[in-house]
XYZ file of C-alpha atoms in Angstrom:
556
model
C 30.467 35.066 -7.955
C 32.731 32.550 -9.671
C 35.426 30.515 -7.927
C 38.143 32.980 -8.957
C 36.255 35.854 -7.363
C 35.673 33.871 -4.178
C 39.329 32.947 -3.947
C 40.302 36.608 -4.359
C 37.891 37.601 -1.607
C 39.475 35.057 0.735
C 42.971 36.303 -0.110
C 41.952 39.918 0.498
C 40.349 38.983 3.800
C 43.461 37.150 5.057
C 45.775 39.928 3.876
C 43.732 42.520 5.751
C 43.630 40.372 8.884
C 47.390 39.783 8.800
C 48.062 43.499 8.314
C 45.749 44.263 11.223
C 47.831 42.067 13.521
C 51.380 42.703 12.309
C 51.037 46.459 11.871
C 49.290 47.184 15.130
C 50.276 47.320 18.747
C 48.599 45.369 21.462
C 47.138 48.455 23.142
C 45.753 49.729 19.847
C 44.208 46.339 19.169
C 42.547 46.289 22.582
C 41.221 49.783 21.966
C 39.723 48.708 18.661
C 38.135 45.712 20.378
C 36.522 47.879 23.032
C 35.325 50.411 20.447
C 33.990 47.862 18.012
C 30.359 48.665 17.206
C 29.166 45.079 17.327
C 30.876 44.381 20.644
C 29.595 47.576 22.228
C 26.056 46.816 21.081
C 26.228 43.327 22.530
C 27.032 44.761 25.930
C 30.664 44.218 26.880
C 33.981 43.065 25.442
C 35.172 40.389 27.863
C 32.097 38.154 27.657
C 31.880 38.364 23.865
C 35.614 37.875 23.420
C 35.216 34.577 25.298
C 32.299 33.656 23.076
C 34.297 34.355 19.912
C 37.234 32.333 21.189
C 34.863 29.464 21.931
C 33.655 29.602 18.332
C 37.216 29.525 17.039
C 38.120 26.652 19.354
C 35.160 24.653 18.033
C 36.337 25.295 14.457
C 39.914 24.323 15.253
C 41.505 20.876 15.117
C 39.748 18.664 17.723
C 42.951 16.601 18.150
C 44.937 19.617 19.329
C 46.512 19.287 22.761
C 46.309 23.029 23.413
C 43.670 23.887 25.989
C 42.177 27.194 27.012
C 39.996 28.321 29.859
C 37.240 29.037 27.351
C 35.629 25.608 27.110
C 32.083 26.524 27.867
C 29.511 24.673 25.792
C 27.916 26.730 23.052
C 24.113 26.947 22.920
C 22.547 23.840 21.458
C 19.275 23.281 19.650
C 16.419 25.107 21.295
C 18.649 27.989 22.462
C 18.498 31.323 20.715
C 21.690 33.126 19.912
C 23.044 35.641 17.448
C 23.751 33.846 14.197
C 26.365 35.755 12.121
C 24.863 34.301 8.944
C 21.291 35.222 9.787
C 19.844 38.279 8.090
C 17.770 40.484 10.364
C 15.010 42.362 8.600
C 13.779 44.677 11.317
C 14.818 46.269 14.562
C 12.113 44.356 16.365
C 13.565 41.013 15.308
C 17.043 42.226 16.232
C 15.938 43.181 19.695
C 14.221 39.836 20.246
C 17.205 37.797 19.047
C 19.719 39.642 21.192
C 17.381 39.680 24.171
C 16.755 35.922 24.013
C 20.450 35.173 23.972
C 21.615 37.543 26.674
C 18.928 36.870 29.279
C 20.132 33.377 30.271
C 23.809 34.164 29.792
C 24.490 37.678 31.073
C 23.225 40.228 33.550
C 24.694 43.143 31.545
C 21.950 45.418 30.184
C 22.032 45.832 26.406
C 22.625 49.285 24.989
C 23.142 50.945 21.651
C 20.800 48.705 19.725
C 20.669 51.368 17.031
C 24.376 50.828 16.413
C 23.753 47.254 15.326
C 21.107 48.353 12.856
C 23.302 51.158 11.579
C 26.267 48.829 11.149
C 24.204 46.340 9.156
C 22.600 49.072 7.055
C 25.940 50.646 6.192
C 27.542 47.269 5.454
C 24.809 46.201 3.069
C 24.491 49.568 1.315
C 28.204 50.210 0.884
C 28.986 46.826 -0.631
C 29.631 47.180 -4.349
C 29.697 43.445 -4.954
C 26.523 41.386 -5.181
C 26.489 39.200 -2.065
C 23.909 38.188 0.535
C 23.229 40.770 3.225
C 24.378 38.372 5.929
C 27.909 38.671 4.543
C 28.350 42.012 6.322
C 27.263 40.455 9.622
C 29.645 37.549 9.215
C 32.558 39.822 8.355
C 31.859 42.013 11.381
C 31.864 39.012 13.693
C 35.038 37.574 12.144
C 36.775 40.941 12.370
C 35.850 41.154 16.030
C 37.298 37.668 16.515
C 40.574 38.682 14.908
C 40.780 41.791 17.070
C 40.296 39.633 20.140
C 43.143 37.433 18.990
C 45.608 40.311 19.421
C 45.471 39.660 23.166
C 48.803 37.802 23.858
C 47.351 36.024 26.880
C 45.301 33.725 24.655
C 46.886 30.455 23.489
C 44.667 29.842 20.466
C 45.493 33.277 18.949
C 49.203 32.609 19.283
C 48.872 29.313 17.438
C 46.702 30.830 14.710
C 49.038 33.728 14.029
C 52.011 31.371 13.736
C 50.303 29.745 10.759
C 51.193 30.756 7.245
C 48.767 33.010 5.359
C 47.733 29.970 3.279
C 46.852 27.967 6.405
C 44.959 30.955 7.799
C 43.092 31.283 4.527
C 42.048 27.622 4.678
C 40.920 28.112 8.257
C 38.369 30.780 7.258
C 37.654 29.671 3.671
C 34.482 27.785 4.598
C 32.953 30.811 6.315
C 33.776 33.095 3.370
C 32.364 30.531 0.921
C 29.111 30.278 2.841
C 28.810 34.054 3.082
C 29.246 34.509 -0.670
C 26.912 31.618 -1.543
C 23.844 32.923 -3.350
C 21.577 30.236 -1.924
C 21.147 28.723 1.494
C 23.749 25.998 2.042
C 21.661 23.069 3.297
C 22.886 21.297 6.400
C 21.440 17.973 7.462
C 22.452 18.345 11.108
C 22.270 22.035 11.835
C 21.171 22.517 15.470
C 22.133 26.155 15.257
C 19.938 26.913 12.274
C 17.487 29.459 13.638
C 15.014 29.067 10.755
C 14.770 25.308 11.276
C 14.413 25.867 15.015
C 11.584 28.296 14.414
C 9.823 25.786 12.180
C 10.236 23.101 14.829
C 8.636 25.377 17.391
C 5.715 25.972 15.028
C 5.345 22.234 14.451
C 5.316 21.552 18.197
C 2.626 24.165 18.770
C -0.772 22.416 18.773
C -2.347 25.592 17.409
C -0.518 25.136 14.098
C -2.146 21.857 13.116
C -2.951 23.290 9.702
C 0.731 23.427 8.696
C 1.506 21.619 5.489
C 4.642 20.318 3.877
C 4.855 23.367 1.637
C 5.446 25.461 4.782
C 8.810 23.765 5.382
C 10.119 24.235 1.874
C 13.884 24.660 1.891
C 14.304 22.961 5.272
C 13.281 19.360 4.578
C 16.731 17.720 5.061
C 17.346 19.517 8.366
C 13.848 18.855 9.723
C 13.855 15.194 8.698
C 16.939 14.699 10.891
C 14.927 15.808 13.930
C 12.542 13.306 15.595
C 9.669 15.787 15.711
C 10.289 17.051 12.192
C 10.566 13.498 10.880
C 7.233 12.528 12.429
C 5.603 15.677 11.031
C 6.779 14.927 7.489
C 5.643 11.293 7.685
C 2.220 12.294 9.000
C 1.683 14.993 6.407
C 2.760 12.728 3.538
C -0.583 10.909 3.712
C -2.413 14.092 2.769
C 0.265 15.743 0.650
C -0.353 17.098 -2.810
C 1.676 16.037 -5.806
C 3.542 19.334 -5.720
C 4.522 18.826 -2.073
C 5.724 15.285 -2.763
C 7.829 16.521 -5.676
C 9.252 19.211 -3.384
C 10.325 16.524 -0.889
C 11.989 14.484 -3.627
C 13.834 17.535 -4.949
C 15.207 18.446 -1.514
C 15.994 14.947 -0.235
C 17.513 13.413 -3.382
C 20.730 15.514 -3.354
C 21.393 14.443 0.258
C 20.103 10.873 0.041
C 23.411 9.192 0.907
C 23.742 11.196 4.126
C 20.089 10.993 5.121
C 19.831 7.254 4.423
C 22.365 6.486 7.172
C 20.619 8.552 9.860
C 17.858 7.245 12.104
C 14.981 9.668 11.594
C 15.480 10.600 7.915
C 15.391 6.880 7.126
C 11.723 6.711 8.081
C 10.975 9.766 5.946
C 12.679 8.201 2.920
C 10.849 4.892 3.323
C 7.532 6.708 3.634
C 8.316 8.987 0.690
C 9.119 6.038 -1.576
C 5.531 4.861 -1.112
C 4.251 8.087 -2.707
C 4.974 10.179 -5.688
C 5.394 9.815 -9.450
C 7.609 6.880 -10.490
C 10.013 9.164 -12.312
C 11.010 10.825 -9.039
C 11.611 7.709 -6.978
C 13.565 6.291 -9.923
C 15.831 9.357 -9.734
C 16.168 8.961 -5.971
C 17.033 5.262 -6.258
C 19.465 6.049 -9.066
C 21.410 8.175 -6.587
C 21.861 5.046 -4.425
C 23.636 3.162 -7.191
C 27.282 2.599 -6.475
C 26.630 2.741 -2.731
C 24.223 -0.198 -2.305
C 26.796 -2.402 -0.568
C 27.844 0.292 1.908
C 24.252 1.237 2.687
C 23.261 -2.420 3.117
C 25.935 -2.817 5.779
C 24.505 0.145 7.701
C 21.848 -0.132 10.417
C 19.563 2.419 8.770
C 20.780 2.256 5.193
C 19.738 -1.386 4.838
C 16.114 -0.357 5.421
C 16.259 2.084 2.528
C 17.756 -0.605 0.274
C 15.000 -3.038 1.294
C 12.366 -0.455 0.393
C 14.116 0.241 -2.891
C 13.946 -3.466 -3.781
C 10.215 -3.419 -3.096
C 9.224 -0.472 -5.287
C 11.912 -0.131 -7.972
C 11.742 -1.381 -11.536
C 13.464 -4.558 -12.631
C 16.458 -2.780 -14.179
C 17.278 -0.970 -10.931
C 16.668 -4.136 -8.908
C 19.196 -5.998 -11.034
C 21.741 -3.217 -10.655
C 21.371 -3.308 -6.865
C 21.537 -7.113 -6.843
C 24.820 -7.025 -8.782
C 26.319 -4.675 -6.180
C 25.330 -7.114 -3.412
C 26.744 -9.999 -5.450
C 30.152 -8.314 -5.461
C 30.563 -9.290 -1.788
C 27.659 -11.662 -1.250
C 29.060 -13.889 1.514
C 29.890 -10.858 3.635
C 26.364 -9.532 3.130
C 24.778 -12.887 4.020
C 26.731 -13.022 7.284
C 26.173 -9.356 8.195
C 23.501 -8.465 10.743
C 22.066 -5.735 8.500
C 22.976 -6.631 4.926
C 21.460 -10.126 5.200
C 18.036 -8.436 5.282
C 18.843 -6.717 1.990
C 19.815 -10.077 0.449
C 16.581 -11.648 1.693
C 14.552 -8.779 0.244
C 16.396 -9.179 -3.056
C 15.390 -12.855 -3.215
C 11.792 -11.983 -2.346
C 11.322 -9.125 -4.806
C 13.385 -10.145 -7.843
C 12.204 -12.953 -10.066
C 14.541 -15.940 -9.644
C 15.398 -16.157 -13.347
C 17.090 -12.736 -13.104
C 19.333 -13.464 -10.110
C 20.755 -16.905 -10.932
C 24.187 -15.375 -10.367
C 23.363 -14.916 -6.654
C 22.088 -18.470 -6.200
C 25.100 -19.924 -8.009
C 27.478 -18.001 -5.769
C 25.875 -19.632 -2.695
C 26.436 -23.133 -4.057
C 29.348 -24.871 -2.351
C 28.740 -22.925 0.875
C 25.595 -24.698 2.093
C 27.077 -26.200 5.263
C 28.981 -23.084 6.271
C 26.036 -20.726 5.781
C 23.463 -23.129 7.266
C 25.345 -23.186 10.569
C 25.775 -19.389 10.655
C 23.443 -17.471 13.035
C 22.421 -15.130 10.204
C 23.204 -17.138 7.099
C 20.698 -19.928 7.805
C 17.794 -17.507 7.216
C 19.149 -16.575 3.782
C 19.517 -20.293 2.978
C 15.848 -20.801 3.829
C 14.955 -17.916 1.496
C 16.993 -19.527 -1.254
C 15.205 -22.860 -0.754
C 11.902 -20.981 -0.953
C 12.443 -18.766 -4.006
C 15.019 -20.445 -6.214
C 13.214 -22.375 -8.969
C 16.145 -23.565 -11.026
C 16.169 -27.396 -10.705
C 19.864 -27.685 -11.480
C 20.918 -25.164 -8.837
C 18.468 -26.524 -6.256
C 19.473 -30.135 -6.856
C 23.131 -29.278 -6.309
C 22.422 -27.172 -3.238
C 20.102 -29.661 -1.487
C 22.591 -32.455 -2.141
C 25.170 -30.434 -0.178
C 22.736 -30.202 2.738
C 21.759 -33.891 2.669
C 25.397 -34.951 2.753
C 25.731 -33.441 6.249
C 22.108 -33.646 7.361
C 22.814 -35.398 10.697
C 25.364 -32.777 11.664
C 23.056 -29.950 10.629
C 20.142 -31.477 12.562
C 22.062 -31.129 15.823
C 23.227 -27.588 15.075
C 21.421 -24.639 16.738
C 20.852 -23.030 13.323
C 21.308 -25.823 10.806
C 18.325 -27.750 12.215
C 15.996 -25.047 10.846
C 17.321 -25.663 7.336
C 16.655 -29.408 7.669
C 13.183 -28.725 9.057
C 12.442 -26.490 6.078
C 13.415 -29.249 3.628
C 11.246 -31.759 5.499
C 8.296 -29.375 5.380
C 8.633 -27.983 1.849
C 10.870 -30.484 0.070
C 9.858 -33.440 -2.040
C 9.125 -37.007 -0.879
C 12.506 -38.153 -2.155
C 14.300 -35.646 0.082
C 12.323 -36.765 3.161
C 13.072 -40.403 2.452
C 16.806 -39.732 2.192
C 16.788 -37.773 5.468
C 14.925 -40.484 7.408
C 17.172 -43.222 6.065
C 20.220 -41.249 7.201
C 18.669 -40.975 10.696
C 17.944 -44.727 10.972
C 19.533 -46.268 14.050
C 19.996 -42.895 15.804
C 16.415 -41.687 16.092
C 16.061 -42.323 19.848
C 19.389 -40.636 20.519
C 18.437 -37.651 18.381
C 15.069 -37.425 20.168
C 16.916 -36.670 23.407
C 18.839 -33.750 21.882
C 17.519 -30.191 22.010
C 17.767 -29.319 18.322
C 17.564 -32.681 16.581
C 14.372 -33.567 18.519
C 12.602 -30.852 16.511
C 13.782 -32.488 13.297
C 12.404 -35.872 14.396
C 9.049 -34.235 15.117
C 9.003 -32.861 11.573
C 9.792 -36.339 10.219
C 6.695 -37.678 11.982
C 4.556 -34.733 10.916
C 5.482 -34.440 7.220
C 6.971 -37.844 6.390
C 5.186 -40.363 4.238
C 3.865 -43.703 5.430
C 7.182 -45.510 5.071
C 9.093 -42.616 6.671
C 6.819 -42.621 9.712
C 6.965 -46.382 9.979
C 10.769 -46.299 10.258
C 10.685 -43.634 12.976
C 7.812 -45.196 14.997
C 9.198 -48.714 14.853
C 12.604 -47.589 16.072
C 11.093 -45.635 18.992
C 8.687 -48.367 20.124
C 11.090 -51.261 19.658
C 14.384 -49.662 20.645
C 14.590 -51.938 23.695
C 14.392 -55.128 21.662
C 10.680 -55.490 22.350
C 10.923 -54.317 25.965
C 9.449 -50.873 25.338
C 8.536 -49.893 28.894
C 11.807 -48.501 30.239
C 13.050 -46.407 27.357
C 9.545 -45.149 26.377
C 8.827 -43.987 29.947
C 12.199 -42.268 29.954
C 11.277 -40.430 26.763
C 7.895 -39.384 28.196
C 9.486 -37.537 31.119
C 12.485 -36.148 29.191
C 12.451 -32.409 28.502
C 13.007 -32.829 24.748
C 12.026 -36.418 23.896
C 8.569 -35.928 25.433
C 7.591 -33.726 22.461
C 8.643 -36.496 20.085
C 6.401 -38.933 21.984
C 3.499 -36.459 21.919
C 3.888 -36.046 18.156
C 4.189 -39.822 17.764
C 0.893 -40.355 19.619
C -0.846 -38.096 17.077
C 0.252 -40.131 14.028
C 0.380 -43.805 15.166
C -2.174 -46.316 14.041
C -4.733 -47.863 16.392
C -2.599 -50.873 17.392
C 0.441 -48.735 18.141
C -1.700 -46.280 20.079
C -3.081 -48.976 22.374
C 0.477 -50.184 23.005
C 1.359 -46.703 24.266
C -1.866 -46.552 26.322
C -0.965 -49.791 28.117
C 2.469 -48.399 29.045
C 0.977 -45.123 30.311
C -1.714 -46.842 32.400
C 0.757 -49.304 33.913
C 3.071 -46.526 35.188
C 0.569 -43.752 35.694
C 1.508 -43.318 39.371
C 5.108 -42.554 38.423
C 4.276 -40.385 35.431
C 2.037 -38.022 37.409
C 5.097 -36.946 39.392
C 6.503 -35.207 36.304
C 5.065 -32.244 34.428
C 5.742 -33.805 31.032
C 4.283 -37.111 32.233
C 1.046 -35.360 33.166
C 0.905 -33.758 29.737
C 1.162 -37.164 28.012
C -1.473 -38.659 30.317
C -3.861 -35.802 29.512
C -3.209 -36.230 25.790
C -3.898 -39.981 25.922
C -7.110 -39.502 27.899
C -8.309 -36.836 25.459
C -7.753 -39.163 22.494
C -9.471 -42.065 24.286
C -12.489 -39.875 24.942
C -12.582 -38.895 21.293
C -12.424 -42.531 20.224
C -15.164 -43.701 22.629
C -18.631 -43.982 21.023
C -21.205 -41.435 22.200
C -24.427 -42.518 23.999
C -26.512 -41.405 21.027
C -24.549 -43.609 18.666
C -24.938 -46.552 21.057
C -28.730 -46.039 21.170
C -28.905 -45.884 17.390
C -26.852 -49.087 17.126
C -29.128 -50.906 19.621
C -32.332 -49.777 17.882
C -30.995 -50.851 14.519
C -30.165 -54.284 15.905
C -33.719 -54.835 17.237
C -35.526 -53.299 14.255
């Protein structure tokens, strides 16, 4: 049915409902309610009238201040209830559905089950228009709702009937549209979908281990939003056929933007992108275009974008990178989007994303001291190969290297340059530290930078650091060196210094440790340095075998 036909059906439905209310008395309306075939079959008017009012209240404006006594919670996932859009094929299934719903909710025995079947048979056979069979069921339930609304004691009915016919039409338009829809309207979060619930029960049953992905055809979006359904799809993907994988792509792709921001479907999408023909994951990724920035800022969406960067072709990678570049600083400083930026730098060749690296220039200090930005800066230092961009960016860092070395996050950027940068960069850093090395060794964050200077610096770089530490007291090394040994941060600088000093400098440290051994053993860090010195002395001492060989060679 085209849109014009659907609109006419909605107008006819509202006109009939309005005539039913305005041309009827209250007593007559109550009589119709009590004689309604569906209500009688369900076993009583009062209980079902409350149920219908609950349904209407759930559909109504949640911001409304009007309250009713009918606020009972409707059955959630796992419960079985009569779905007005569900087509019942046999009397046996009808009996089971009604029985499952009424047992936990009512003590009223069910009667006249044949009436329900007769009503559905007559509704489907008498309809001259081509529409799904569940349309008759939906109309019967909605008509029963409207008859219940005639009761003047209800507040929701009064408010609904005060609306204009146009407002009333809009209120029920969605239900009419779904009833006339030729296909099943997919719903990502549909806890009331009885077919999806049935499939979930089959998946949970250990007897049905032979179920395959083809058995859930038509329900993939809804099942992927469930933790059990999501796990089932991920597990079965490893043994899926090409046809089943294509089926998943065809059902997930139209709903990718909704599924990508939900917890459990995210894992399905990431797993699915590892399988399947390239043409299908290209189509899926193409549906992300235009929404890359929004998804990257989402807890779950950023994971899908990361996976897309890993498996997509270069043209799609560039398109996603350009969307991130539109608000790059925000992405770098965001707890989720910064992972997407890192993945972009890892997976896209640097010559294609110069525009990203250039945009970061001029912001080195600000981003290096940011709790999330410093990681992106490290990625830039690792992957950017353009000498002009890198020279400009590292110069920005070296200009404030002392300040960054004492920062909780900036010190990691300086450490990375010391470890992976060139000799010229290390020399500049050490020269900027000259005269403040002992002071920096006593600081929590800068002490780690000094350790890296000793570990990765060249001969001249180490000489500057070692000389300043050993001779900071103007030749009287005992006091300040012992203080560094027992300090919670400087002790690690001393331990690293012991590993790189030459033999003369090492014996100078040994003399200091032996002279004040009694005091050093009182401190945990002092005992660590003593153990380190003794271990190195043992390694330097000649073995008995070597002494015997030396003696025999002398007397040969």
